[in-house]
Amino acid sequence: MAYDPNNIFAKILRGEIPCDKVYEDEHTLAFNDINPQTPTHVLVVPKGPYVSWTDFSERASDAEIAALVRAVGTVAKQAGAVEEGYRVLSNAGANANQEVPHLHLHVFAGRPLGRMVAKAKE
Ligand code: AMP
């Protein structure tokens, strides 16, 4: 899939629409999800134009990859979630219901999070 520069996170990264920023560095931005599913629900995004984990893993520089990984750790720590636990999740493509076509990692914390995914009915 080609990168769509008009997606909502691209607009946030260009400063065209606001976000509730919790962390930023040269390669990465993290902000609170507008529709939080848990008491802490942060989105961690690379600043570069990457659609998904697959795209990022193929094209991003080592510095961008390191920054994204470290930013997730920092966000979890900042949220005070390390001791009680947290979950990191990234949806990629249709089966995962990816809504925004700019790579983002969800960081969920603040309550028990249940099992990883709902088991399909047979
Ligand atoms: P996904 O289904 O993994 O693509 O998740 C997209 C996430 O982006 C959802 O959790 C939305 O609530 C969130 N979202 C959409 N627009 C915004 C926005 N303007 N600011 C913050 N979060 C947003």
mmCIF file with all atom_site columns, C-alpha atoms in Angstrom, residues 6-120:
data_model
loop_
_atom_site.group_PDB
_atom_site.id
_atom_site.type_symbol
_atom_site.label_atom_id
_atom_site.label_alt_id
_atom_site.label_comp_id
_atom_site.label_asym_id
_atom_site.label_entity_id
_atom_site.label_seq_id
_atom_site.pdbx_PDB_ins_code
_atom_site.Cartn_x
_atom_site.Cartn_y
_atom_site.Cartn_z
_atom_site.occupancy
_atom_site.B_iso_or_equiv
_atom_site.pdbx_formal_charge
_atom_site.auth_seq_id
_atom_site.auth_comp_id
_atom_site.auth_asym_id
_atom_site.auth_atom_id
_atom_site.pdbx_PDB_model_num
ATOM 1   C CA . ASN A 1 6   ? -3.361  12.984  4.135  1.00 0.00 ? 6   ASN A CA 1
ATOM 2   C CA . ASN A 1 7   ? -3.903  10.423  6.898  1.00 0.00 ? 7   ASN A CA 1
ATOM 3   C CA . ILE A 1 8   ? -4.721  11.863  10.316 1.00 0.00 ? 8   ILE A CA 1
ATOM 4   C CA . PHE A 1 9   ? -1.369  11.071  11.927 1.00 0.00 ? 9   PHE A CA 1
ATOM 5   C CA . ALA A 1 10  ? 0.514   12.700  9.036  1.00 0.00 ? 10  ALA A CA 1
ATOM 6   C CA . LYS A 1 11  ? -1.559  15.830  9.730  1.00 0.00 ? 11  LYS A CA 1
ATOM 7   C CA . ILE A 1 12  ? -0.656  15.643  13.425 1.00 0.00 ? 12  ILE A CA 1
ATOM 8   C CA . LEU A 1 13  ? 3.027   15.242  12.542 1.00 0.00 ? 13  LEU A CA 1
ATOM 9   C CA . ARG A 1 14  ? 2.861   18.310  10.266 1.00 0.00 ? 14  ARG A CA 1
ATOM 10  C CA . GLY A 1 15  ? 1.204   20.280  13.085 1.00 0.00 ? 15  GLY A CA 1
ATOM 11  C CA . GLU A 1 16  ? -1.993  20.771  11.054 1.00 0.00 ? 16  GLU A CA 1
ATOM 12  C CA . ILE A 1 17  ? -4.139  19.279  13.794 1.00 0.00 ? 17  ILE A CA 1
ATOM 13  C CA . PRO A 1 18  ? -3.360  19.130  17.527 1.00 0.00 ? 18  PRO A CA 1
ATOM 14  C CA . CYS A 1 19  ? -2.493  16.147  19.663 1.00 0.00 ? 19  CYS A CA 1
ATOM 15  C CA . ASP A 1 20  ? -2.046  15.532  23.372 1.00 0.00 ? 20  ASP A CA 1
ATOM 16  C CA . LYS A 1 21  ? 1.697   14.884  23.219 1.00 0.00 ? 21  LYS A CA 1
ATOM 17  C CA . VAL A 1 22  ? 3.364   12.756  25.878 1.00 0.00 ? 22  VAL A CA 1
ATOM 18  C CA . TYR A 1 23  ? 6.810   12.187  24.302 1.00 0.00 ? 23  TYR A CA 1
ATOM 19  C CA . GLU A 1 24  ? 8.847   13.357  21.321 1.00 0.00 ? 24  GLU A CA 1
ATOM 20  C CA . ASP A 1 25  ? 12.338  12.838  19.951 1.00 0.00 ? 25  ASP A CA 1
ATOM 21  C CA . GLU A 1 26  ? 14.034  13.287  16.572 1.00 0.00 ? 26  GLU A CA 1
ATOM 22  C CA . HIS A 1 27  ? 12.331  10.255  15.001 1.00 0.00 ? 27  HIS A CA 1
ATOM 23  C CA . THR A 1 28  ? 9.264   9.550   17.124 1.00 0.00 ? 28  THR A CA 1
ATOM 24  C CA . LEU A 1 29  ? 6.115   11.178  18.524 1.00 0.00 ? 29  LEU A CA 1
ATOM 25  C CA . ALA A 1 30  ? 3.797   9.752   21.191 1.00 0.00 ? 30  ALA A CA 1
ATOM 26  C CA . PHE A 1 31  ? 0.365   11.135  22.084 1.00 0.00 ? 31  PHE A CA 1
ATOM 27  C CA . ASN A 1 32  ? -2.769  10.084  23.923 1.00 0.00 ? 32  ASN A CA 1
ATOM 28  C CA . ASP A 1 33  ? -5.376  8.220   21.887 1.00 0.00 ? 33  ASP A CA 1
ATOM 29  C CA . ILE A 1 34  ? -8.442  10.392  21.253 1.00 0.00 ? 34  ILE A CA 1
ATOM 30  C CA . ASN A 1 35  ? -10.744 7.481   22.151 1.00 0.00 ? 35  ASN A CA 1
ATOM 31  C CA . PRO A 1 36  ? -8.889  5.667   24.948 1.00 0.00 ? 36  PRO A CA 1
ATOM 32  C CA . GLN A 1 37  ? -9.694  1.997   25.546 1.00 0.00 ? 37  GLN A CA 1
ATOM 33  C CA . THR A 1 38  ? -7.806  1.882   28.869 1.00 0.00 ? 38  THR A CA 1
ATOM 34  C CA . PRO A 1 39  ? -6.855  4.484   31.526 1.00 0.00 ? 39  PRO A CA 1
ATOM 35  C CA . THR A 1 40  ? -3.505  4.829   29.743 1.00 0.00 ? 40  THR A CA 1
ATOM 36  C CA . HIS A 1 41  ? -3.771  4.556   25.954 1.00 0.00 ? 41  HIS A CA 1
ATOM 37  C CA . VAL A 1 42  ? -0.857  6.135   24.127 1.00 0.00 ? 42  VAL A CA 1
ATOM 38  C CA . LEU A 1 43  ? -0.023  5.943   20.410 1.00 0.00 ? 43  LEU A CA 1
ATOM 39  C CA . VAL A 1 44  ? 3.672   5.874   19.512 1.00 0.00 ? 44  VAL A CA 1
ATOM 40  C CA . VAL A 1 45  ? 4.391   6.776   15.885 1.00 0.00 ? 45  VAL A CA 1
ATOM 41  C CA . PRO A 1 46  ? 7.506   7.179   13.767 1.00 0.00 ? 46  PRO A CA 1
ATOM 42  C CA . LYS A 1 47  ? 7.820   10.635  12.200 1.00 0.00 ? 47  LYS A CA 1
ATOM 43  C CA . GLY A 1 48  ? 8.678   9.133   8.817  1.00 0.00 ? 48  GLY A CA 1
ATOM 44  C CA . PRO A 1 49  ? 6.043   8.087   6.267  1.00 0.00 ? 49  PRO A CA 1
ATOM 45  C CA . TYR A 1 50  ? 5.503   4.388   7.039  1.00 0.00 ? 50  TYR A CA 1
ATOM 46  C CA . VAL A 1 51  ? 2.178   2.629   6.531  1.00 0.00 ? 51  VAL A CA 1
ATOM 47  C CA . SER A 1 52  ? 2.676   -0.376  8.783  1.00 0.00 ? 52  SER A CA 1
ATOM 48  C CA . TRP A 1 53  ? 5.097   -2.536  10.713 1.00 0.00 ? 53  TRP A CA 1
ATOM 49  C CA . THR A 1 54  ? 6.017   -4.341  7.479  1.00 0.00 ? 54  THR A CA 1
ATOM 50  C CA . ASP A 1 55  ? 6.757   -1.085  5.660  1.00 0.00 ? 55  ASP A CA 1
ATOM 51  C CA . PHE A 1 56  ? 8.740   0.264   8.636  1.00 0.00 ? 56  PHE A CA 1
ATOM 52  C CA . SER A 1 57  ? 10.775  -2.905  9.069  1.00 0.00 ? 57  SER A CA 1
ATOM 53  C CA . GLU A 1 58  ? 11.721  -2.848  5.379  1.00 0.00 ? 58  GLU A CA 1
ATOM 54  C CA . ARG A 1 59  ? 12.512  0.851   4.900  1.00 0.00 ? 59  ARG A CA 1
ATOM 55  C CA . ALA A 1 60  ? 13.282  2.562   8.219  1.00 0.00 ? 60  ALA A CA 1
ATOM 56  C CA . SER A 1 61  ? 16.838  3.325   9.283  1.00 0.00 ? 61  SER A CA 1
ATOM 57  C CA . ASP A 1 62  ? 18.384  1.611   12.289 1.00 0.00 ? 62  ASP A CA 1
ATOM 58  C CA . ALA A 1 63  ? 18.162  4.942   14.144 1.00 0.00 ? 63  ALA A CA 1
ATOM 59  C CA . GLU A 1 64  ? 14.412  5.241   13.469 1.00 0.00 ? 64  GLU A CA 1
ATOM 60  C CA . ILE A 1 65  ? 13.810  1.651   14.576 1.00 0.00 ? 65  ILE A CA 1
ATOM 61  C CA . ALA A 1 66  ? 15.835  2.105   17.755 1.00 0.00 ? 66  ALA A CA 1
ATOM 62  C CA . ALA A 1 67  ? 14.025  5.365   18.534 1.00 0.00 ? 67  ALA A CA 1
ATOM 63  C CA . LEU A 1 68  ? 10.569  3.793   18.151 1.00 0.00 ? 68  LEU A CA 1
ATOM 64  C CA . VAL A 1 69  ? 11.437  0.816   20.330 1.00 0.00 ? 69  VAL A CA 1
ATOM 65  C CA . ARG A 1 70  ? 12.994  3.007   23.019 1.00 0.00 ? 70  ARG A CA 1
ATOM 66  C CA . ALA A 1 71  ? 10.084  5.463   22.902 1.00 0.00 ? 71  ALA A CA 1
ATOM 67  C CA . VAL A 1 72  ? 7.661   2.657   23.778 1.00 0.00 ? 72  VAL A CA 1
ATOM 68  C CA . GLY A 1 73  ? 9.776   1.815   26.818 1.00 0.00 ? 73  GLY A CA 1
ATOM 69  C CA . THR A 1 74  ? 9.914   5.465   27.842 1.00 0.00 ? 74  THR A CA 1
ATOM 70  C CA . VAL A 1 75  ? 6.154   5.930   27.445 1.00 0.00 ? 75  VAL A CA 1
ATOM 71  C CA . ALA A 1 76  ? 5.420   2.853   29.577 1.00 0.00 ? 76  ALA A CA 1
ATOM 72  C CA . LYS A 1 77  ? 7.798   4.124   32.254 1.00 0.00 ? 77  LYS A CA 1
ATOM 73  C CA . GLN A 1 78  ? 6.387   7.671   32.138 1.00 0.00 ? 78  GLN A CA 1
ATOM 74  C CA . ALA A 1 79  ? 2.880   6.255   32.567 1.00 0.00 ? 79  ALA A CA 1
ATOM 75  C CA . GLY A 1 80  ? 3.991   4.372   35.683 1.00 0.00 ? 80  GLY A CA 1
ATOM 76  C CA . ALA A 1 81  ? 2.925   1.129   34.016 1.00 0.00 ? 81  ALA A CA 1
ATOM 77  C CA . VAL A 1 82  ? 6.053   -0.979  34.328 1.00 0.00 ? 82  VAL A CA 1
ATOM 78  C CA . GLU A 1 83  ? 5.282   -2.566  37.676 1.00 0.00 ? 83  GLU A CA 1
ATOM 79  C CA . GLU A 1 84  ? 1.589   -3.371  37.071 1.00 0.00 ? 84  GLU A CA 1
ATOM 80  C CA . GLY A 1 85  ? 2.081   -4.250  33.427 1.00 0.00 ? 85  GLY A CA 1
ATOM 81  C CA . TYR A 1 86  ? 1.102   -2.962  30.027 1.00 0.00 ? 86  TYR A CA 1
ATOM 82  C CA . ARG A 1 87  ? 0.443   -4.133  26.468 1.00 0.00 ? 87  ARG A CA 1
ATOM 83  C CA . VAL A 1 88  ? 1.962   -2.988  23.168 1.00 0.00 ? 88  VAL A CA 1
ATOM 84  C CA . LEU A 1 89  ? -0.054  -3.645  20.024 1.00 0.00 ? 89  LEU A CA 1
ATOM 85  C CA . SER A 1 90  ? 0.148   -2.658  16.377 1.00 0.00 ? 90  SER A CA 1
ATOM 86  C CA . ASN A 1 91  ? -2.617  -3.350  13.871 1.00 0.00 ? 91  ASN A CA 1
ATOM 87  C CA . ALA A 1 92  ? -1.478  -3.949  10.290 1.00 0.00 ? 92  ALA A CA 1
ATOM 88  C CA . GLY A 1 93  ? -3.906  -4.313  7.428  1.00 0.00 ? 93  GLY A CA 1
ATOM 89  C CA . ALA A 1 94  ? -7.517  -5.330  7.000  1.00 0.00 ? 94  ALA A CA 1
ATOM 90  C CA . ASN A 1 95  ? -7.690  -8.440  9.211  1.00 0.00 ? 95  ASN A CA 1
ATOM 91  C CA . ALA A 1 96  ? -6.272  -6.422  12.095 1.00 0.00 ? 96  ALA A CA 1
ATOM 92  C CA . ASN A 1 97  ? -8.717  -3.535  11.486 1.00 0.00 ? 97  ASN A CA 1
ATOM 93  C CA . GLN A 1 98  ? -5.953  -0.963  10.990 1.00 0.00 ? 98  GLN A CA 1
ATOM 94  C CA . GLU A 1 99  ? -7.872  2.336   10.751 1.00 0.00 ? 99  GLU A CA 1
ATOM 95  C CA . VAL A 1 100 ? -5.073  4.857   10.323 1.00 0.00 ? 100 VAL A CA 1
ATOM 96  C CA . PRO A 1 101 ? -2.546  4.000   7.580  1.00 0.00 ? 101 PRO A CA 1
ATOM 97  C CA . HIS A 1 102 ? 0.483   5.385   9.419  1.00 0.00 ? 102 HIS A CA 1
ATOM 98  C CA . LEU A 1 103 ? 2.360   2.925   11.648 1.00 0.00 ? 103 LEU A CA 1
ATOM 99  C CA . HIS A 1 104 ? 1.416   3.315   15.297 1.00 0.00 ? 104 HIS A CA 1
ATOM 100 C CA . LEU A 1 105 ? 1.995   1.257   18.397 1.00 0.00 ? 105 LEU A CA 1
ATOM 101 C CA . HIS A 1 106 ? -0.781  1.294   20.990 1.00 0.00 ? 106 HIS A CA 1
ATOM 102 C CA . VAL A 1 107 ? 0.432   1.242   24.601 1.00 0.00 ? 107 VAL A CA 1
ATOM 103 C CA . PHE A 1 108 ? -2.378  0.099   26.907 1.00 0.00 ? 108 PHE A CA 1
ATOM 104 C CA . ALA A 1 109 ? -2.152  0.198   30.706 1.00 0.00 ? 109 ALA A CA 1
ATOM 105 C CA . GLY A 1 110 ? -3.954  1.126   33.892 1.00 0.00 ? 110 GLY A CA 1
ATOM 106 C CA . ARG A 1 111 ? -6.236  -1.890  34.343 1.00 0.00 ? 111 ARG A CA 1
ATOM 107 C CA . PRO A 1 112 ? -6.158  -5.671  33.817 1.00 0.00 ? 112 PRO A CA 1
ATOM 108 C CA . LEU A 1 113 ? -6.083  -6.154  30.048 1.00 0.00 ? 113 LEU A CA 1
ATOM 109 C CA . GLY A 1 114 ? -7.542  -9.626  29.604 1.00 0.00 ? 114 GLY A CA 1
ATOM 110 C CA . ARG A 1 115 ? -6.218  -12.130 27.113 1.00 0.00 ? 115 ARG A CA 1
ATOM 111 C CA . MET A 1 116 ? -4.329  -11.133 23.971 1.00 0.00 ? 116 MET A CA 1
ATOM 112 C CA . VAL A 1 117 ? -7.128  -11.537 21.427 1.00 0.00 ? 117 VAL A CA 1
ATOM 113 C CA . ALA A 1 118 ? -10.647 -12.912 21.456 1.00 0.00 ? 118 ALA A CA 1
ATOM 114 C CA . LYS A 1 119 ? -10.696 -16.549 20.433 1.00 0.00 ? 119 LYS A CA 1
ATOM 115 C CA . ALA A 1 120 ? -12.704 -17.105 17.259 1.00 0.00 ? 120 ALA A CA 1
#
